[in-house]
mmCIF file of C-alpha atoms in Angstrom:
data_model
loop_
_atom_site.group_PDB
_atom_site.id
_atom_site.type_symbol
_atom_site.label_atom_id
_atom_site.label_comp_id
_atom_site.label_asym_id
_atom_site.label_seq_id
_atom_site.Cartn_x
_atom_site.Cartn_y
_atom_site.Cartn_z
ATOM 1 C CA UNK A 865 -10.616 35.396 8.492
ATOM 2 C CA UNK A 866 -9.116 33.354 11.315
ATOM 3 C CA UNK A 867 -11.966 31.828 12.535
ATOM 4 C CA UNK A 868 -12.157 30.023 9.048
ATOM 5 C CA UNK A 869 -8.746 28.763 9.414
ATOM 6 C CA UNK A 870 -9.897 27.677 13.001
ATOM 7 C CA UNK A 871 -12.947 25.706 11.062
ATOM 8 C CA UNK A 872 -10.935 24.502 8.018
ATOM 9 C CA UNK A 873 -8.330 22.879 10.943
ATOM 10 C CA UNK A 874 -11.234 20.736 12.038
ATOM 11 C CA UNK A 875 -11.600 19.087 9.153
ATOM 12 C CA UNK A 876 -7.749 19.079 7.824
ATOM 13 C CA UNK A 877 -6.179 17.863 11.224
ATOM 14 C CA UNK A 878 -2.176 18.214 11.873
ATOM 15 C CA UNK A 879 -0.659 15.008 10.776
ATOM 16 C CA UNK A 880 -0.223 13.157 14.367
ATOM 17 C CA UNK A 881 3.336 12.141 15.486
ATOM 18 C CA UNK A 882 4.502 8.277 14.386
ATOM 19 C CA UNK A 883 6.251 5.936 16.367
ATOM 20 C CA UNK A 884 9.319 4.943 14.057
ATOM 21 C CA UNK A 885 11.670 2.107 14.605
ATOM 22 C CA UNK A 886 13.975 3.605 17.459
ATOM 23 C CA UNK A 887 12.236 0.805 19.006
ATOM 24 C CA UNK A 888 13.942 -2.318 17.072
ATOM 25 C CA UNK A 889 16.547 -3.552 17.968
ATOM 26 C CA UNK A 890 19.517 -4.845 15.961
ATOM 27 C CA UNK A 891 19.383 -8.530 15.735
ATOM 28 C CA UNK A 892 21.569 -10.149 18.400
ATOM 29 C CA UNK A 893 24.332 -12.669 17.212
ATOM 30 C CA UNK A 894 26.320 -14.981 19.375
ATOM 31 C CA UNK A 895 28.943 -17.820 18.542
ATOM 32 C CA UNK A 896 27.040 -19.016 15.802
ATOM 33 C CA UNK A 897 29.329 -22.036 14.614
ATOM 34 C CA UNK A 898 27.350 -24.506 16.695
ATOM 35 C CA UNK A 899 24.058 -23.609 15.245
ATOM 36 C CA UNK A 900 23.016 -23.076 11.654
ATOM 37 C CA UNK A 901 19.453 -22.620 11.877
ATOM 38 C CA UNK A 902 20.199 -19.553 14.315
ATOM 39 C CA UNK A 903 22.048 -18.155 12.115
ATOM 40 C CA UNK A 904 20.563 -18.634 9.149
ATOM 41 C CA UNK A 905 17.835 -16.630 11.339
ATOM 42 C CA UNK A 906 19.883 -13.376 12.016
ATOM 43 C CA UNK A 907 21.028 -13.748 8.028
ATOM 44 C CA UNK A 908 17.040 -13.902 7.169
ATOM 45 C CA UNK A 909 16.357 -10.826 9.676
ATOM 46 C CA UNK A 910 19.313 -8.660 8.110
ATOM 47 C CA UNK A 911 17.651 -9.506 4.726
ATOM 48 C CA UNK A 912 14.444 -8.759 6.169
ATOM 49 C CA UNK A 913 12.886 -12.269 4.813
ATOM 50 C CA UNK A 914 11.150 -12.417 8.467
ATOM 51 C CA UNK A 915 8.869 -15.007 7.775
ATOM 52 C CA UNK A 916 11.738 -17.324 7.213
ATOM 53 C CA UNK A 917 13.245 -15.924 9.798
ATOM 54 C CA UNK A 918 10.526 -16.808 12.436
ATOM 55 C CA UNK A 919 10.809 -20.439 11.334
ATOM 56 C CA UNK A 920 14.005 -20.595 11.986
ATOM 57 C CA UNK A 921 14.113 -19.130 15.730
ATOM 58 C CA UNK A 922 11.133 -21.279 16.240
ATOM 59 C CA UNK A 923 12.988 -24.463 15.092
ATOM 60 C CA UNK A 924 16.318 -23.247 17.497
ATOM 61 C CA UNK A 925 13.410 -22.752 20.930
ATOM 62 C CA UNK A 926 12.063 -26.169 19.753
ATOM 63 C CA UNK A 927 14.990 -27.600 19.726
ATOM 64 C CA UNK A 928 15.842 -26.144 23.328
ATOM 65 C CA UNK A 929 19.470 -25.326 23.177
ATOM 66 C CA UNK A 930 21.630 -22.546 24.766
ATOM 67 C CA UNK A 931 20.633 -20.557 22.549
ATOM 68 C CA UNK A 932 16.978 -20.316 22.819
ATOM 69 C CA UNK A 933 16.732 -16.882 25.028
ATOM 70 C CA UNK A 934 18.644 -15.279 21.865
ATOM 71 C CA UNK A 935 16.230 -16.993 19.882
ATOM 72 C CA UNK A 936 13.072 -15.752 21.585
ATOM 73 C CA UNK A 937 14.396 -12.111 21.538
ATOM 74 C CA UNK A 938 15.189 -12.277 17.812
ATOM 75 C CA UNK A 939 11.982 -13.865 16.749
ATOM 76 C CA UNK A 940 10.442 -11.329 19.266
ATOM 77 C CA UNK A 941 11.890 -8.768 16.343
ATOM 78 C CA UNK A 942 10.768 -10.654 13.590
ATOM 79 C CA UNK A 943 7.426 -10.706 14.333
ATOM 80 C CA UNK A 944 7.458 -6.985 15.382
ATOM 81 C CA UNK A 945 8.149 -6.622 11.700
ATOM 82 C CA UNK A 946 5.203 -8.301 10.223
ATOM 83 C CA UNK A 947 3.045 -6.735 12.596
ATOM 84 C CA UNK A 948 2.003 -9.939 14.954
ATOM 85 C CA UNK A 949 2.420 -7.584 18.538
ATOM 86 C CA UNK A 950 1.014 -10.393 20.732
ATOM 87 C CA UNK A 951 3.059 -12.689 19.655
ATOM 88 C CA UNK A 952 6.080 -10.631 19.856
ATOM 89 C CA UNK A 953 5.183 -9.694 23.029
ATOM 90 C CA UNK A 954 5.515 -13.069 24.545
ATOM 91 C CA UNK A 955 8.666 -14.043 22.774
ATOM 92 C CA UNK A 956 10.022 -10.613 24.712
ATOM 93 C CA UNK A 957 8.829 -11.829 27.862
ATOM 94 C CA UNK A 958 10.144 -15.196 27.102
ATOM 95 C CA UNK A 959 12.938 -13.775 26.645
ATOM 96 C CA UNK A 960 13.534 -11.952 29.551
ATOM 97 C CA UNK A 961 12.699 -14.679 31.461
ATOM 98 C CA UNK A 962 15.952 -16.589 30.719
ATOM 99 C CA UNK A 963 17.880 -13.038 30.844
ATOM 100 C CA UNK A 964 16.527 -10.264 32.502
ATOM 101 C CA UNK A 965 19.118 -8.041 31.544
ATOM 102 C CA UNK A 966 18.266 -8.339 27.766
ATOM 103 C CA UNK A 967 18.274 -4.554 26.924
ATOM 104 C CA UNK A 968 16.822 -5.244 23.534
ATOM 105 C CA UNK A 969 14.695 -7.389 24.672
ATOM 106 C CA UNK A 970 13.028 -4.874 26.874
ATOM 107 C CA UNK A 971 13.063 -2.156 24.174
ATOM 108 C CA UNK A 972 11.170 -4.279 21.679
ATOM 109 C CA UNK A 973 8.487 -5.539 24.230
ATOM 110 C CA UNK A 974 8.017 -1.702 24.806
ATOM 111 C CA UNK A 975 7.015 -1.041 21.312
ATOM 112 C CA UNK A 976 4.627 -3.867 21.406
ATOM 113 C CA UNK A 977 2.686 -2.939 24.128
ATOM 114 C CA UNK A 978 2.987 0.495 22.212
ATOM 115 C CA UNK A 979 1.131 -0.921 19.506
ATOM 116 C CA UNK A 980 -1.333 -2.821 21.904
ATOM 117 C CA UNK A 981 -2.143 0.160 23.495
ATOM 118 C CA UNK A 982 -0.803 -1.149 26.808
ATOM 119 C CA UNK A 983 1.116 2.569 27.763
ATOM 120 C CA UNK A 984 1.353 1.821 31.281
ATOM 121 C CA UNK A 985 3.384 -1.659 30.450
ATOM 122 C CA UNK A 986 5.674 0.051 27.483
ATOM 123 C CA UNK A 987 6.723 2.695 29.892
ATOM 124 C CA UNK A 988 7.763 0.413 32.342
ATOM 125 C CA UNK A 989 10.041 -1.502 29.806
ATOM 126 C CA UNK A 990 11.559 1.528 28.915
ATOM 127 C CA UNK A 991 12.303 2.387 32.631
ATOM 128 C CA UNK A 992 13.898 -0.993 32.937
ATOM 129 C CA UNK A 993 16.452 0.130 29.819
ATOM 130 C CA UNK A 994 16.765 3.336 31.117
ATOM 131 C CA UNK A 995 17.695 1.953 35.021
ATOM 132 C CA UNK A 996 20.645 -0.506 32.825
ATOM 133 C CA UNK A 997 21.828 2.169 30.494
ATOM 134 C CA UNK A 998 20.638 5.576 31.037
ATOM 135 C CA UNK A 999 22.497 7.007 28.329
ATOM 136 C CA UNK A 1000 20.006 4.456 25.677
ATOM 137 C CA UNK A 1001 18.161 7.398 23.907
ATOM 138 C CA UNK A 1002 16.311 5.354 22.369
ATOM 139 C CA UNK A 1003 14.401 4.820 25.848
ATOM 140 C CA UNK A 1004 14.000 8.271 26.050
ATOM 141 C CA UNK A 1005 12.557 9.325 22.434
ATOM 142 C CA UNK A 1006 10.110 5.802 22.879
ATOM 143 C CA UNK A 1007 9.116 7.176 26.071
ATOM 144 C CA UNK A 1008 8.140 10.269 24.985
ATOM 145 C CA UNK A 1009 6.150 8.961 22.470
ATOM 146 C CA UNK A 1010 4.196 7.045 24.724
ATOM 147 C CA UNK A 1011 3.631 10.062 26.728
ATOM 148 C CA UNK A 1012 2.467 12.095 23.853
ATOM 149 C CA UNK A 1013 0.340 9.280 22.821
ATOM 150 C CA UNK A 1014 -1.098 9.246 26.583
ATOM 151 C CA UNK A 1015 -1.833 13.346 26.329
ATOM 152 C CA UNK A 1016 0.850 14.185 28.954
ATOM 153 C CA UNK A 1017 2.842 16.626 26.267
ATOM 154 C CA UNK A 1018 5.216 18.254 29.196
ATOM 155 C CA UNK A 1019 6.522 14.630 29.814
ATOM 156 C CA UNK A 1020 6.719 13.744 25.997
ATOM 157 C CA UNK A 1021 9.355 17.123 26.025
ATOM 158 C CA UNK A 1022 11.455 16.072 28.980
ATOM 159 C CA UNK A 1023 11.614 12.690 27.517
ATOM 160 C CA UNK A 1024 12.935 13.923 24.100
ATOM 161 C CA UNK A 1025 15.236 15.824 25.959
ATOM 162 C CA UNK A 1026 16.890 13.417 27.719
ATOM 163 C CA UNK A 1027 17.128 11.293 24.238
ATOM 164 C CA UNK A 1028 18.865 14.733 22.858
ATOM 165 C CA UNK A 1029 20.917 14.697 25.742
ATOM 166 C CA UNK A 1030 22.068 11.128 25.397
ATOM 167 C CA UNK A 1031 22.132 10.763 21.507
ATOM 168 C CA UNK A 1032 26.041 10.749 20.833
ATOM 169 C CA UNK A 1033 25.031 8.703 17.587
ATOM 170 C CA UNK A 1034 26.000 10.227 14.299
ATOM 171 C CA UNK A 1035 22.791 8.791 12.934
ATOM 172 C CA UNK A 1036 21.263 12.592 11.272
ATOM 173 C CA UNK A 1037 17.455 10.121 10.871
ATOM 174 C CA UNK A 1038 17.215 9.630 14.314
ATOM 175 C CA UNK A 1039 17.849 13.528 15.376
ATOM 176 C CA UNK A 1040 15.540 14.146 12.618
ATOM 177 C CA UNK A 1041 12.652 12.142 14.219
ATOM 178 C CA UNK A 1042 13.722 13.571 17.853
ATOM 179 C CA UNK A 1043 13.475 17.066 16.792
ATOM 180 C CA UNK A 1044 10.022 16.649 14.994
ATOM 181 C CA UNK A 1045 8.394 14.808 17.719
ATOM 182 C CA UNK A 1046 9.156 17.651 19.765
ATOM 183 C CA UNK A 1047 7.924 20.083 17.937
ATOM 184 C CA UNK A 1048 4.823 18.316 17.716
ATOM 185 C CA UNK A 1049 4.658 18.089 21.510
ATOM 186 C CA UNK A 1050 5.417 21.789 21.395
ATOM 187 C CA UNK A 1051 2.615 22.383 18.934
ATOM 188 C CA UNK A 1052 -0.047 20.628 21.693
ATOM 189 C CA UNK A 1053 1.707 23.380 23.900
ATOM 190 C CA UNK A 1054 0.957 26.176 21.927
ATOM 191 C CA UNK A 1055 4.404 27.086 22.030
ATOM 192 C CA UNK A 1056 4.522 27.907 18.383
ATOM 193 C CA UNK A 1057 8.104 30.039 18.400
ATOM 194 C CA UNK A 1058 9.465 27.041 20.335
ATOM 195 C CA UNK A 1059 7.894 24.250 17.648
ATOM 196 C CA UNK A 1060 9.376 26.338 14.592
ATOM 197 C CA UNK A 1061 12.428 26.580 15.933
ATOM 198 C CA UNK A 1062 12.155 22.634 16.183
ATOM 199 C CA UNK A 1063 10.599 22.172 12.747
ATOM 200 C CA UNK A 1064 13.455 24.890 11.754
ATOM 201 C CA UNK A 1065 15.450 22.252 12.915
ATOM 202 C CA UNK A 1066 14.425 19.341 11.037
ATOM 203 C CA UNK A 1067 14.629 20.892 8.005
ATOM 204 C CA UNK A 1068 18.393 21.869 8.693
ATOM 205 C CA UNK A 1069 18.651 18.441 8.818
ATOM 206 C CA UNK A 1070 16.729 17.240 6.198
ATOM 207 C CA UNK A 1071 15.438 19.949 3.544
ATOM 208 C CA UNK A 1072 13.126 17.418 1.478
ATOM 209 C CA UNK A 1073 11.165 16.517 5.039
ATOM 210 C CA UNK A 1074 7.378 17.929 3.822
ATOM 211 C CA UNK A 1075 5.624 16.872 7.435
ATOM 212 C CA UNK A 1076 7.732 19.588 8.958
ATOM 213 C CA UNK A 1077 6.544 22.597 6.290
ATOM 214 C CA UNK A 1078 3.452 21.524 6.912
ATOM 215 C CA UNK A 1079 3.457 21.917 10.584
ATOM 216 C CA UNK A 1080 5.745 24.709 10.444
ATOM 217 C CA UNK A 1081 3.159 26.457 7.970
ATOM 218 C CA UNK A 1082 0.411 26.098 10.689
ATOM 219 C CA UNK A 1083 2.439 27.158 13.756
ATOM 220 C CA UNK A 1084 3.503 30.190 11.959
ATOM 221 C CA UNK A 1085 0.041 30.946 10.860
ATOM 222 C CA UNK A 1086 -0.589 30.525 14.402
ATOM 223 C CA UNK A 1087 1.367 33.220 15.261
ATOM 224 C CA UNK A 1088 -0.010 35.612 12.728
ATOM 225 C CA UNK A 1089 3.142 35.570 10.564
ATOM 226 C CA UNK A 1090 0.862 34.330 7.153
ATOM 227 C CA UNK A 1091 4.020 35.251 4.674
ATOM 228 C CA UNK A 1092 6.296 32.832 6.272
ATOM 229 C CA UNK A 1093 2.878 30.241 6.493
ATOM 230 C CA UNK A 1094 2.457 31.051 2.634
ATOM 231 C CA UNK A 1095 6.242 30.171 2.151
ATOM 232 C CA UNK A 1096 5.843 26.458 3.439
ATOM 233 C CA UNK A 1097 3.312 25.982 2.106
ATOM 234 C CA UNK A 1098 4.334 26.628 -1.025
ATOM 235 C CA UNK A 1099 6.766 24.443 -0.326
ATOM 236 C CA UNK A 1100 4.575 21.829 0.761
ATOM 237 C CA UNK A 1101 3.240 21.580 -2.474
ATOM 238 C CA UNK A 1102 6.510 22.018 -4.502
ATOM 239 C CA UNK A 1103 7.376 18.278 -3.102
ATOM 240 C CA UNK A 1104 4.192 17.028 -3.299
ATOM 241 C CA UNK A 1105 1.559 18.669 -5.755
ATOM 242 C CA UNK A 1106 -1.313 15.966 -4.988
ATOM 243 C CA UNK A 1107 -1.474 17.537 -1.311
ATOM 244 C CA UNK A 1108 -5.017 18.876 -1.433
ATOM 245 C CA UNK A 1109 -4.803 20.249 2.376
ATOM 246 C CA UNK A 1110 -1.612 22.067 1.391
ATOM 247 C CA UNK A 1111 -3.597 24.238 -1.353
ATOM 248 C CA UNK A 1112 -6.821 25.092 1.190
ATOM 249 C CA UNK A 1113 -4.159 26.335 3.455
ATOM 250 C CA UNK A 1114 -1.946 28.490 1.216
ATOM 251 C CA UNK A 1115 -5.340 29.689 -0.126
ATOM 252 C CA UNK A 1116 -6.367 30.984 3.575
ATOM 253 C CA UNK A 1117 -3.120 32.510 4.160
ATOM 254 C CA UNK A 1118 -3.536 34.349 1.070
ATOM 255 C CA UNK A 1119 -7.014 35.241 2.276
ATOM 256 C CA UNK A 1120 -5.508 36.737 5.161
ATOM 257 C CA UNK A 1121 -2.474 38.768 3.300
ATOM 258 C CA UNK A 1122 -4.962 40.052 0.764
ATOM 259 C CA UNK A 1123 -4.462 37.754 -2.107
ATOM 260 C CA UNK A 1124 -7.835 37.265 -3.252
ATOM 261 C CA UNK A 1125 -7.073 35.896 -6.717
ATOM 262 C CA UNK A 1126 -4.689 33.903 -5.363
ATOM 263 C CA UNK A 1127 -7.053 32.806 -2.667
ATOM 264 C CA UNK A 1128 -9.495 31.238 -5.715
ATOM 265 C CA UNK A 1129 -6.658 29.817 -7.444
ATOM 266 C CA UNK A 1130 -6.153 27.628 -4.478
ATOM 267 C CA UNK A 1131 -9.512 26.810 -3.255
ATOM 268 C CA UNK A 1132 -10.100 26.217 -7.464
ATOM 269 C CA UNK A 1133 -7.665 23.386 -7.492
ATOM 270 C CA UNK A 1134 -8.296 21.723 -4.086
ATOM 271 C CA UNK A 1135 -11.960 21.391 -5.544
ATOM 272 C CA UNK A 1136 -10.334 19.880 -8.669
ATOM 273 C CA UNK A 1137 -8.652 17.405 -6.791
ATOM 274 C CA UNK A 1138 -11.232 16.126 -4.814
ATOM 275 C CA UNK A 1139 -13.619 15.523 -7.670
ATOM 276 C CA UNK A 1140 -10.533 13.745 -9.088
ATOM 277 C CA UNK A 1141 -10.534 12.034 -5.974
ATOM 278 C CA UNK A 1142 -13.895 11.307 -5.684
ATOM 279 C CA UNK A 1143 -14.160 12.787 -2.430
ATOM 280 C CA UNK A 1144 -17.243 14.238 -2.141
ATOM 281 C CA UNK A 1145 -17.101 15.225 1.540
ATOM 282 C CA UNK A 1146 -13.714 17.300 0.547
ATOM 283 C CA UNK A 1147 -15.201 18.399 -2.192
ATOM 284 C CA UNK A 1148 -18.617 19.950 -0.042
ATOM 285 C CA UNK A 1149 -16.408 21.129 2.906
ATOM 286 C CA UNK A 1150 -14.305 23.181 0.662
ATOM 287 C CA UNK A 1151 -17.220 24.784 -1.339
ATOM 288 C CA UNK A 1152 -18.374 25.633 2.230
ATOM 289 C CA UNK A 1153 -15.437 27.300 2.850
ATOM 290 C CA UNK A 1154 -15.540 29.066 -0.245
ATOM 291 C CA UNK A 1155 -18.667 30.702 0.804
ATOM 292 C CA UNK A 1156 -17.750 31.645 3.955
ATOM 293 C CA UNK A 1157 -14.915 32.733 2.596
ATOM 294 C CA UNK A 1158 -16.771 34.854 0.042
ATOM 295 C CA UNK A 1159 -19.229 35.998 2.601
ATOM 296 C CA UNK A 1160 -16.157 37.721 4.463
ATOM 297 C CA UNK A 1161 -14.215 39.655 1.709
ATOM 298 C CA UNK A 1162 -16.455 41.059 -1.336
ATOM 299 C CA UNK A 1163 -19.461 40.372 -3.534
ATOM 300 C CA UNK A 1164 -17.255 42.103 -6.474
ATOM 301 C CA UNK A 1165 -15.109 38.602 -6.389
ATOM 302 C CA UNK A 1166 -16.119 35.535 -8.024
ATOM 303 C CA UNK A 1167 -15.943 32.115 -7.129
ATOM 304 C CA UNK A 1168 -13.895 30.264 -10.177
ATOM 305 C CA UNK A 1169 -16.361 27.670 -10.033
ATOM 306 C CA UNK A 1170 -19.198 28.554 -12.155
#
């Protein structure tokens, strides 16, 4: 049976780390009695209304005051937001230019070349927080998602190390996202104990998370324990039954322990819910499976297809 869960994993791949928003910074405020337009930027950014919020840095740089490196930096964040990378880059480097020890600066100019798929340049601005404040986690856990990104998992771990090391915050999300990122980076290991005890983690920390079941499902399959795959599964779909993946998986680990029936019940409404989805390569790949599947135990069972 495993070499069907090896084909199945082909098609239903692990759900691939994401770069959350360790990377923003919070917006930076000065003496803002002298200048209501700035201002009336960082209130816009706190009420995320960014597009207002870019026209107002933009009107503070055009006007050219003292406080146009601020400006820069919090526009840089602004358009970070709304997606525009390029543009955020150069505000960053703009930036920087006028103060080269903008932290947050740095940090948000690493995320854009992140999302530009510049890894070489986002590392470096995270090397530049890290050489001011080595104790900025945040460095660390972007870092490491660079390096996963990049394929260079053993540097990914040492980097979420360091931003476990250095994470005296009391925020539980951020831990959360540390711990799962590692696991992941574990998982590309193959150091299944080590990713469930990460996953094991996350879920300590947040019971409701379904990414980490689901990962947690396949390292433990992985390691040939199916009853404690079957068990995340399981709860994989209790918080979210529309997970069609979730049922092909729970119906191979039942394969495996010897639940036949069970086995059809789950391959049954996977099928179900890819008609309903109108995904007819879902919907062929699973009856494939199906017959392999049928191929390998007995004639005497039935597909519940018809």
């Amino acid at each position: 049976m495993n070499y069907l869960v090896k084909d199945f994993l082909k098609f239903f791949v692990l759900i691939a780390a994401i770069l959350f928003c360790l990377g923003f910074s919070s917006p930076s405020s000065e003496n803002l009695s002298n200048s209501p337009d700035f201002s009336q930027g960082i209130r816009y950014l706190n009420e995320q209304n960014y597009q207002e919020a870019i026209l107002k840095f933009t009107q503070v740089i055009n006007d050219k005051n003292q406080w146009i490196a601020s400006a820069y930096s919090n526009r840089c964040l602004a358009y970070l937001q709304v997606n525009n990378n390029q543009a955020a880059k150069i505000d960053c480097e703009e930036a920087l230019e006028r103060n080269s020890e903008n932290i947050e600066a740095y940090l948000n100019k690493g995320l854009a070349d992140y999302r530009l798929e510049n890894y070489t340049q986002s590392l470096v601005a995270y090397q530049e927080v890290i050489k001011r404040h080595k104790h900025d986690y945040r460095a660390y856990y972007n870092q490491g998602l660079v390096h996963y990104k990049l394929g260079n998992y053993q540097q990914a771990l040492e980097s979420y190390n360091q931003a476990l090391e250095t994470n005296h915050e009391d925020s539980l999300e951020h831990k959360t996202w540390i711990y799962y990122d590692r696991a992941l980076a574990y998982l590309k290991l193959e150091n299944f104990s080590q990713a469930i005890a990460n996953f094991t983690h996350v879920l300590i920390l947040n019971p409701q998370d379904l990414q980490a079941y689901y990962q947690r499902g396949y390292a433990y399959q992985k390691l040939g324990n199916y009853q404690g795959a079957f068990r995340d599964f399981t709860e994989v779909i209790t918080l979210n039954p529309q997970l069609t993946s979730a049922y092909i998986n729970r119906g191979i680990i039942a394969g495996n322990l010897g639940f036949k029936e069970i086995a059809w019940e789950n391959f049954k409404i996977a099928l179900d819910q890819f008609q309903q989805q109108n995904n007819k390569i879902g919907y062929n790949r699973t009856l494939n499976l199906i017959r392999k599947f049928k191929q390998i135990t007995s004639n005497v069972y039935q597909t519940p297809i018809g």
